[in-house]
Coordinates of C-alpha atoms in Angstrom, one line a residue:
M1 CA -95.4 61.3 11.3
P2 CA -94.8 57.5 12.0
S3 CA -92.1 57.5 9.3
V4 CA -90.2 60.3 11.1
Q5 CA -90.3 58.3 14.4
M6 CA -88.8 55.3 12.6
R7 CA -85.9 57.3 11.3
S8 CA -85.1 58.9 14.6
S9 CA -85.0 55.6 16.5
P10 CA -81.3 54.6 15.8
S11 CA -78.5 56.7 17.2
V12 CA -77.1 59.5 15.0
S13 CA -73.4 58.5 15.2
P14 CA -73.1 54.8 16.0
P15 CA -69.7 53.5 17.2
R16 CA -67.5 51.8 14.7
T17 CA -67.7 48.0 15.1
V18 CA -64.8 45.6 15.3
T19 CA -65.6 44.3 11.8
D20 CA -65.5 47.8 10.3
L21 CA -62.2 48.5 11.9
K22 CA -60.7 45.3 10.6
Q23 CA -62.0 46.0 7.1
R24 CA -60.6 49.5 7.2
V25 CA -57.1 48.4 8.3
I26 CA -57.0 45.7 5.6
A27 CA -58.1 48.2 3.0
C28 CA -55.4 50.6 4.0
L29 CA -52.8 47.8 3.9
N30 CA -53.8 46.9 0.4
R31 CA -53.6 50.6 -0.6
L32 CA -50.0 50.7 0.6
S33 CA -49.0 48.6 -2.4
D34 CA -50.0 51.3 -4.8
R35 CA -47.7 54.3 -5.2
D36 CA -50.6 56.7 -5.9
T37 CA -52.4 55.8 -2.6
Q38 CA -49.4 54.8 -0.5
S39 CA -48.9 58.1 1.4
L40 CA -52.7 58.5 2.2
A41 CA -52.9 54.9 3.4
A42 CA -49.9 55.3 5.6
A43 CA -51.3 58.4 7.2
E44 CA -54.6 56.8 7.8
L45 CA -53.0 53.7 9.4
H46 CA -50.9 55.9 11.6
S47 CA -54.0 57.8 12.7
I48 CA -55.8 54.5 13.5
A49 CA -52.8 53.3 15.5
L50 CA -52.8 56.5 17.6
N51 CA -56.6 56.3 18.4
L52 CA -56.9 52.6 19.2
S53 CA -58.6 51.6 22.5
P54 CA -57.2 48.7 24.7
E55 CA -60.0 46.5 23.4
T56 CA -58.8 46.8 19.8
F57 CA -55.1 46.3 20.3
S58 CA -55.3 42.6 19.6
L59 CA -57.3 43.1 16.4
F60 CA -54.9 45.7 15.0
I61 CA -51.8 43.5 15.8
N62 CA -53.5 40.5 14.2
C63 CA -54.0 42.5 11.0
L64 CA -50.3 43.4 11.0
Q65 CA -49.3 39.8 11.6
T66 CA -51.3 38.5 8.7
T67 CA -49.1 40.2 6.1
D68 CA -46.7 37.7 4.7
S69 CA -43.6 37.8 2.5
S70 CA -45.7 38.0 -0.7
A71 CA -46.7 41.6 0.1
K72 CA -44.6 44.4 -1.4
S73 CA -41.6 45.8 0.5
P74 CA -43.4 49.1 1.5
V75 CA -46.2 47.1 3.1
R76 CA -43.9 44.9 5.1
K77 CA -41.8 47.8 6.3
H78 CA -44.8 49.9 7.3
C79 CA -46.3 47.1 9.3
V80 CA -43.1 47.0 11.4
S81 CA -43.2 50.8 11.7
L82 CA -46.7 50.7 13.0
I83 CA -45.4 48.5 15.9
S84 CA -43.1 51.4 16.7
A85 CA -45.9 53.8 16.5
L86 CA -48.1 51.7 18.8
S87 CA -45.2 51.4 21.4
R88 CA -44.6 55.1 21.4
S89 CA -48.3 56.1 21.7
H90 CA -49.7 53.6 24.2
G91 CA -46.7 52.4 26.2
D92 CA -47.4 50.0 29.1
S93 CA -51.0 49.6 28.0
L94 CA -49.6 47.2 25.4
A95 CA -47.9 45.0 28.1
P96 CA -50.3 42.1 27.7
H97 CA -49.7 42.1 24.0
L98 CA -45.9 42.3 24.0
P99 CA -45.3 38.6 23.2
K100 CA -47.5 38.9 20.1
M101 CA -45.7 42.1 19.0
V102 CA -42.4 40.4 19.4
S103 CA -43.5 37.3 17.4
T104 CA -44.7 39.7 14.7
L105 CA -41.3 41.3 14.7
L106 CA -39.5 38.0 14.5
R107 CA -41.4 37.0 11.4
R108 CA -40.0 40.0 9.6
L109 CA -36.4 39.2 10.5
R110 CA -36.1 36.8 7.6
D111 CA -37.0 39.6 5.2
P112 CA -34.5 40.0 2.3
D113 CA -34.9 43.8 2.3
S114 CA -32.4 45.4 4.7
S115 CA -34.7 48.4 5.2
V116 CA -37.3 46.1 6.8
R117 CA -34.7 44.6 9.2
A118 CA -33.6 48.2 10.1
A119 CA -37.2 49.0 10.9
C120 CA -37.3 45.9 13.1
A121 CA -34.3 47.2 15.0
T122 CA -36.0 50.6 15.5
A123 CA -39.2 48.8 16.7
S124 CA -37.2 46.7 19.2
V125 CA -35.8 49.9 20.7
D126 CA -39.2 51.5 20.9
M127 CA -40.7 48.5 22.6
T128 CA -37.8 48.4 25.1
T129 CA -38.0 52.0 26.0
N130 CA -41.8 52.5 26.1
I131 CA -43.1 49.1 27.3
T132 CA -41.3 48.8 30.6
E133 CA -43.8 46.9 32.7
P134 CA -43.0 43.4 31.5
P135 CA -39.5 42.0 32.3
F136 CA -36.8 42.5 29.7
S137 CA -36.6 38.7 29.2
V138 CA -40.0 38.8 27.4
L139 CA -38.4 40.7 24.6
A140 CA -34.8 39.5 24.7
G141 CA -35.5 35.7 25.2
P142 CA -37.2 35.1 21.7
M143 CA -34.4 37.1 20.0
I144 CA -31.7 35.1 21.7
E145 CA -33.4 31.8 20.7
T146 CA -33.8 33.0 17.1
L147 CA -30.1 34.1 17.0
I148 CA -28.9 30.7 18.3
H149 CA -31.1 28.3 16.4
D150 CA -32.2 30.0 13.1
C151 CA -30.1 29.0 10.1
D152 CA -31.3 31.7 7.7
T153 CA -28.7 34.4 7.1
N154 CA -31.2 37.3 7.1
A155 CA -32.7 36.1 10.3
Q156 CA -29.3 35.9 11.9
V157 CA -28.4 39.4 10.8
G158 CA -31.8 40.8 12.0
A159 CA -31.8 39.0 15.3
A160 CA -28.2 40.1 16.2
V161 CA -29.0 43.7 15.3
C162 CA -32.3 43.8 17.1
L163 CA -30.8 42.2 20.2
A164 CA -27.9 44.6 20.3
A165 CA -30.3 47.6 19.8
A166 CA -32.6 46.4 22.6
I167 CA -29.8 45.8 25.1
D168 CA -28.3 49.2 24.4
A169 CA -31.7 50.9 24.8
A170 CA -32.7 49.0 28.0
D171 CA -32.4 50.9 31.3
D172 CA -32.4 47.7 33.4
P173 CA -31.6 44.6 31.2
D174 CA -31.8 41.2 32.7
V175 CA -28.1 40.6 33.6
E176 CA -28.6 37.0 34.7
Q177 CA -30.3 36.1 31.5
L178 CA -27.5 37.7 29.4
Q179 CA -24.8 36.0 31.5
K180 CA -26.4 32.6 30.7
A181 CA -26.8 33.4 27.1
L182 CA -23.2 34.8 26.5
P183 CA -21.5 31.4 26.3
K184 CA -24.1 30.2 23.8
I185 CA -23.8 33.3 21.7
G186 CA -20.0 33.3 21.8
K187 CA -19.9 29.7 20.5
L188 CA -21.5 31.0 17.3
L189 CA -18.2 32.7 16.4
K190 CA -16.7 29.3 15.7
S191 CA -19.8 28.0 13.9
E192 CA -19.5 27.7 10.1
G193 CA -23.3 27.8 9.7
F194 CA -23.5 31.2 11.3
K195 CA -22.7 33.8 8.6
A196 CA -23.6 37.1 10.3
K197 CA -20.3 37.4 12.2
P198 CA -20.0 41.2 12.2
E199 CA -23.5 41.6 13.6
L200 CA -22.8 38.8 16.1
L201 CA -19.7 40.6 17.4
G202 CA -21.8 43.8 17.9
A203 CA -24.4 41.8 19.9
I204 CA -21.6 40.2 22.0
G205 CA -20.2 43.7 22.7
S206 CA -23.6 44.9 23.8
V207 CA -24.1 41.9 26.1
I208 CA -20.7 42.5 27.7
G209 CA -21.5 46.2 28.2
A210 CA -24.8 45.3 29.8
I211 CA -23.2 42.9 32.2
G212 CA -20.8 45.6 33.1
G213 CA -18.4 43.4 35.1
R214 CA -21.2 42.3 37.5
N215 CA -20.5 38.7 38.5
S216 CA -18.5 38.2 35.3
D217 CA -17.1 34.7 34.7
K218 CA -13.3 34.7 34.0
A219 CA -13.6 31.3 32.3
V220 CA -16.0 32.7 29.7
L221 CA -13.6 35.6 28.9
D222 CA -10.7 33.2 28.7
W223 CA -12.1 31.6 25.6
L224 CA -14.2 34.4 24.3
L225 CA -11.5 37.1 24.0
P226 CA -9.1 35.0 21.8
N227 CA -12.0 34.3 19.5
V228 CA -12.8 38.0 19.2
L229 CA -9.2 38.9 18.7
E230 CA -9.0 36.5 15.7
F231 CA -11.5 38.7 13.9
L232 CA -9.2 41.7 14.1
S233 CA -7.3 40.1 11.1
S234 CA -10.4 39.0 9.2
D235 CA -10.8 39.7 5.5
D236 CA -14.1 41.4 6.1
W237 CA -13.5 45.0 7.3
H238 CA -16.9 45.0 8.9
A239 CA -15.9 42.1 11.1
R240 CA -12.6 43.8 12.0
K241 CA -14.4 47.0 13.0
A242 CA -17.0 45.1 15.0
A243 CA -14.3 43.1 16.8
A244 CA -12.5 46.3 17.7
E245 CA -15.7 47.8 19.1
A246 CA -16.3 44.6 21.1
M247 CA -12.8 44.8 22.6
A248 CA -13.5 48.5 23.5
R249 CA -16.7 47.3 25.3
V250 CA -14.6 44.8 27.3
A251 CA -12.0 47.5 28.3
M252 CA -14.8 49.8 29.5
A253 CA -17.0 47.2 31.2
E254 CA -14.7 44.7 32.7
E255 CA -12.6 46.9 35.0
E256 CA -11.5 44.0 37.2
L257 CA -10.9 41.2 34.7
A258 CA -9.7 43.2 31.6
P259 CA -6.3 44.1 33.1
L260 CA -5.5 40.4 33.3
Y261 CA -5.6 40.3 29.4
K262 CA -4.0 43.7 28.8
K263 CA -0.6 42.5 27.6
A264 CA -1.9 40.0 25.1
C265 CA -4.6 42.4 23.8
L266 CA -2.3 45.3 23.4
G267 CA 0.1 43.2 21.3
V268 CA -2.7 42.2 18.9
L269 CA -4.1 45.7 18.8
E270 CA -0.7 47.3 18.2
S271 CA -0.2 44.9 15.2
R272 CA -3.5 45.9 13.7
R273 CA -3.6 49.6 14.3
F274 CA -2.5 50.5 10.7
D275 CA -5.6 49.0 9.0
K276 CA -6.1 50.0 5.3
V277 CA -9.7 51.0 6.0
K278 CA -10.0 54.4 7.7
L279 CA -13.0 53.6 9.8
V280 CA -11.4 50.4 11.1
R281 CA -8.1 52.2 11.8
E282 CA -9.9 54.9 13.8
T283 CA -11.8 52.3 15.8
M284 CA -8.7 50.3 16.4
N285 CA -6.7 53.3 17.7
H286 CA -9.6 54.2 20.0
T287 CA -9.8 50.7 21.4
L288 CA -6.0 50.7 21.8
S289 CA -6.1 53.9 23.8
L290 CA -8.8 52.4 26.1
W291 CA -6.7 49.3 26.8
K292 CA -3.6 51.4 27.5
Q293 CA -5.5 53.3 30.2
L294 CA -6.1 50.1 32.1
E295 CA -3.9 49.3 35.1
D296 CA -1.1 46.8 34.6
D297 CA -2.3 43.2 34.8
S298 CA 0.1 41.9 37.5
P299 CA 3.0 44.0 38.8
E300 CA 4.3 41.0 40.6
S301 CA 4.7 39.1 37.4
S302 CA 6.5 42.0 35.7
S303 CA 8.9 42.4 38.7
L304 CA 9.4 38.7 38.7
S305 CA 10.4 38.7 35.0
K306 CA 12.9 41.5 35.7
S307 CA 14.4 39.6 38.6
V308 CA 14.8 36.5 36.5
S309 CA 16.7 38.4 33.8
T310 CA 18.9 40.1 36.4
G311 CA 19.7 36.8 37.9
K312 CA 20.8 35.4 34.6
R313 CA 23.2 38.3 34.1
I314 CA 24.7 37.8 37.6
N315 CA 25.2 34.1 37.0
T316 CA 26.9 34.9 33.7
L317 CA 29.3 37.3 35.4
K318 CA 30.1 34.9 38.2
S319 CA 31.0 32.2 35.7
K320 CA 33.3 34.6 33.9
E321 CA 35.1 35.5 37.1
K322 CA 35.8 31.8 37.8
N323 CA 37.4 31.6 34.3
P324 CA 39.6 34.7 33.9
N325 CA 41.3 33.3 30.8
V326 CA 38.2 33.8 28.7
Q327 CA 38.8 35.9 25.6
T328 CA 37.7 39.6 25.7
S329 CA 36.3 39.4 22.3
S330 CA 34.0 36.5 23.2
K331 CA 32.7 38.6 26.2
L332 CA 31.9 41.4 23.8
N333 CA 30.2 39.0 21.4
E334 CA 28.0 37.8 24.3
V335 CA 27.0 41.4 25.1
E336 CA 26.3 42.0 21.5
D337 CA 24.1 38.9 21.2
E338 CA 22.2 39.9 24.3
S339 CA 21.6 43.4 22.9
K340 CA 20.5 42.0 19.5
E341 CA 17.8 39.9 21.1
K342 CA 16.2 43.0 22.5
M343 CA 16.3 45.0 19.2
P344 CA 14.3 44.8 16.0
L345 CA 16.1 43.6 12.8
G346 CA 16.7 47.1 11.4
T347 CA 18.4 48.3 14.6
R348 CA 20.6 45.2 14.6
R349 CA 21.9 45.9 11.1
V350 CA 22.7 49.5 12.1
L351 CA 24.6 48.8 15.3
F352 CA 26.2 45.5 14.3
P353 CA 27.0 45.5 10.6
A354 CA 29.4 42.6 10.9
K355 CA 30.8 40.3 13.6
P356 CA 34.2 41.3 14.9
K357 CA 37.0 38.8 14.5
P358 CA 38.0 37.0 17.7
S359 CA 41.2 38.4 19.3
K360 CA 44.0 36.0 20.1
V361 CA 45.4 38.0 23.0
K362 CA 44.2 36.7 26.4
K363 CA 43.7 39.1 29.3
K364 CA 44.3 38.1 32.8
G365 CA 43.1 39.6 36.0
T366 CA 39.9 39.9 38.0
N367 CA 39.0 43.5 37.2
K368 CA 38.1 42.8 33.5
P369 CA 34.6 41.5 34.1
Q370 CA 33.7 44.7 35.9
L371 CA 34.7 46.6 32.8
V372 CA 32.5 44.3 30.7
V373 CA 29.5 45.2 32.8
V374 CA 30.0 48.9 32.4
Q375 CA 30.5 48.5 28.7
S376 CA 27.4 46.3 28.3
S377 CA 25.2 48.9 30.1
D378 CA 26.5 51.7 27.8
E379 CA 25.8 49.6 24.7
E380 CA 22.3 48.9 26.0
E381 CA 21.6 52.6 26.5
S382 CA 22.9 53.4 23.0
S383 CA 20.9 50.5 21.6
D384 CA 17.7 51.7 23.3
S385 CA 18.1 55.2 22.0
S386 CA 18.9 53.9 18.5
Q387 CA 15.9 51.6 18.7
R388 CA 13.6 54.4 19.7
K389 CA 15.0 56.6 16.9
N390 CA 14.6 53.8 14.3
A391 CA 11.1 53.1 15.5
D392 CA 10.1 56.7 15.1
E393 CA 11.6 56.8 11.6
E394 CA 9.8 53.6 10.7
L395 CA 6.5 54.9 12.2
F396 CA 6.9 58.1 10.2
L397 CA 7.5 56.1 7.0
I398 CA 4.5 54.0 7.7
R399 CA 2.3 57.0 8.1
N400 CA 3.5 58.6 4.9
K401 CA 2.9 55.3 3.1
I402 CA -0.7 55.1 4.5
T403 CA -1.3 58.8 3.4
Q404 CA -0.1 57.9 -0.1
I405 CA -2.3 54.8 -0.2
E406 CA -5.3 56.9 0.9
K407 CA -4.6 59.5 -1.8
Q408 CA -4.3 56.7 -4.4
Q409 CA -7.5 55.2 -3.3
S410 CA -9.4 58.5 -3.6
S411 CA -7.9 59.1 -7.0
L412 CA -8.9 55.6 -8.1
L413 CA -12.4 56.2 -6.8
D414 CA -12.6 59.5 -8.8
L415 CA -11.3 57.8 -11.9
F416 CA -13.8 54.9 -11.5
Q417 CA -16.7 57.4 -11.0
R418 CA -15.7 59.3 -14.1
F419 CA -15.5 56.0 -16.0
M420 CA -18.9 54.9 -14.8
E421 CA -20.4 58.3 -15.8
S422 CA -18.9 58.1 -19.3
S423 CA -20.0 54.4 -19.6
Q424 CA -23.5 55.4 -18.6
N425 CA -23.6 58.2 -21.2
E426 CA -22.3 55.9 -23.9
M427 CA -24.9 53.3 -22.9
Q428 CA -27.7 55.9 -23.2
S429 CA -26.5 57.0 -26.6
L430 CA -26.2 53.4 -27.7
G431 CA -29.8 52.8 -26.5
R432 CA -31.0 55.8 -28.5
R433 CA -29.3 54.5 -31.6
V434 CA -30.8 51.1 -31.2
R435 CA -34.2 52.5 -30.8
C436 CA -33.7 54.6 -34.0
L437 CA -32.6 51.5 -35.9
E438 CA -35.6 49.6 -34.6
T439 CA -37.9 52.4 -35.8
S440 CA -36.2 52.5 -39.2
F441 CA -36.5 48.7 -39.5
S442 CA -40.2 48.7 -38.7
V443 CA -40.8 51.5 -41.3
L444 CA -38.9 49.6 -43.9
S445 CA -40.7 46.3 -43.2
T446 CA -44.0 48.1 -43.4
D447 CA -43.1 49.7 -46.7
L448 CA -41.9 46.4 -48.1
L449 CA -45.1 44.7 -47.0
V450 CA -47.3 47.4 -48.6
S451 CA -45.3 47.3 -51.9
R452 CA -45.5 43.5 -51.9
T453 CA -49.3 43.7 -51.4
I454 CA -49.7 46.2 -54.2
T455 CA -47.6 44.1 -56.6
Q456 CA -49.6 41.0 -55.8
N457 CA -52.9 42.9 -56.5
V458 CA -51.6 44.3 -59.8
N459 CA -50.5 40.8 -60.9
H460 CA -53.8 39.3 -60.0
E461 CA -55.7 42.0 -62.0
R462 CA -53.4 41.5 -65.0
N463 CA -54.0 37.7 -65.0
A464 CA -57.7 38.2 -64.7
H465 CA -57.7 40.6 -67.6
L466 CA -55.7 38.2 -69.8
Q467 CA -58.1 35.4 -69.0
N468 CA -61.0 37.5 -70.1

């Protein structure tokens, strides 16, 4: 009977200690490296993350933080995914541990595996949307510092992508913090040490969209927009697409300041609308439509330019009235030159194939300049219609050319794919032949070795028999 009492003294189901939990998590992380046990270990770690208590949050995050770059890629990726699972499951209960979670995330930004960095972006979105009690600066501040000061290319890419994802997912981002950081982030566009320019342009677009025209600084846009416009002609199509998306963010967010840059931006976007890459072309046309929807930058300046041009014409006519002995042909040449300046080169060749010879007959009278004005207006109307017609024809030809190029690209891709498939089949057949040759060579070498051994034994027996 005393033995029974000794057995019943401890509790039947004792609670799991902190040490047991740590050993269990580390064992599951080690099992992630093995393909045979990877799925089971991932499911067990997910279950542990869902059932954690507030007292064990710190222990679990420390275990995730101890994994280094020597671990296999599935282990590193799943550790980041567990941060997402924690954020979705426990929400604001993790608010005291958010800085440690962010530091764990930043350590993974240097990872050479792009899937790990993509998991970091997903985790940043989950932390932003589910852990809302701390201010947004707790999450965005370390990412901005990493983006500005880290020289590693992978870290630059990861920090830019995570920052953009967090800003886009935030319901109430810290506008003041982003305003202060925008000049520092924008200067990285001119930095030769910063390699992740497409991702940086995406982060700049997210920052501008988050600011949303609230207390925007015109001085910042004065130097930022020209730098962004430069990337519309970059050799990297990812950079061109990201720059077009950033310009679209400016058009949508900066309703007050964007019209001031409308004329210059439309000129650049019009020149880049026929990009050779379809995705970039679609993005560029979408951005162009957004900028066209903006109001005119300054009606006063446009009316002023019209009045200046009208004043020049009036002065020209007055000077001609004072000198009635001017040749009529020279007046017509002036009108032609004025019309040529307003037309593209193709239209000039159609309307003015050759310069007319000057006439030697001099016309007198004061009514001739009035006839010149009527004639110049008619020629301007005809030149405008011809210009529009030629522009439509050129646009039609350009579209046909782009369609032909796309068809040629698709045919080249099909041809290249067939070539790769045939090359792969040939390589496989060549590998089989090489293996057959290796097998034959090994058999021949074995037979040769056996025959040589037999010959040596026979010779040895024969010599021994002769000696006896």
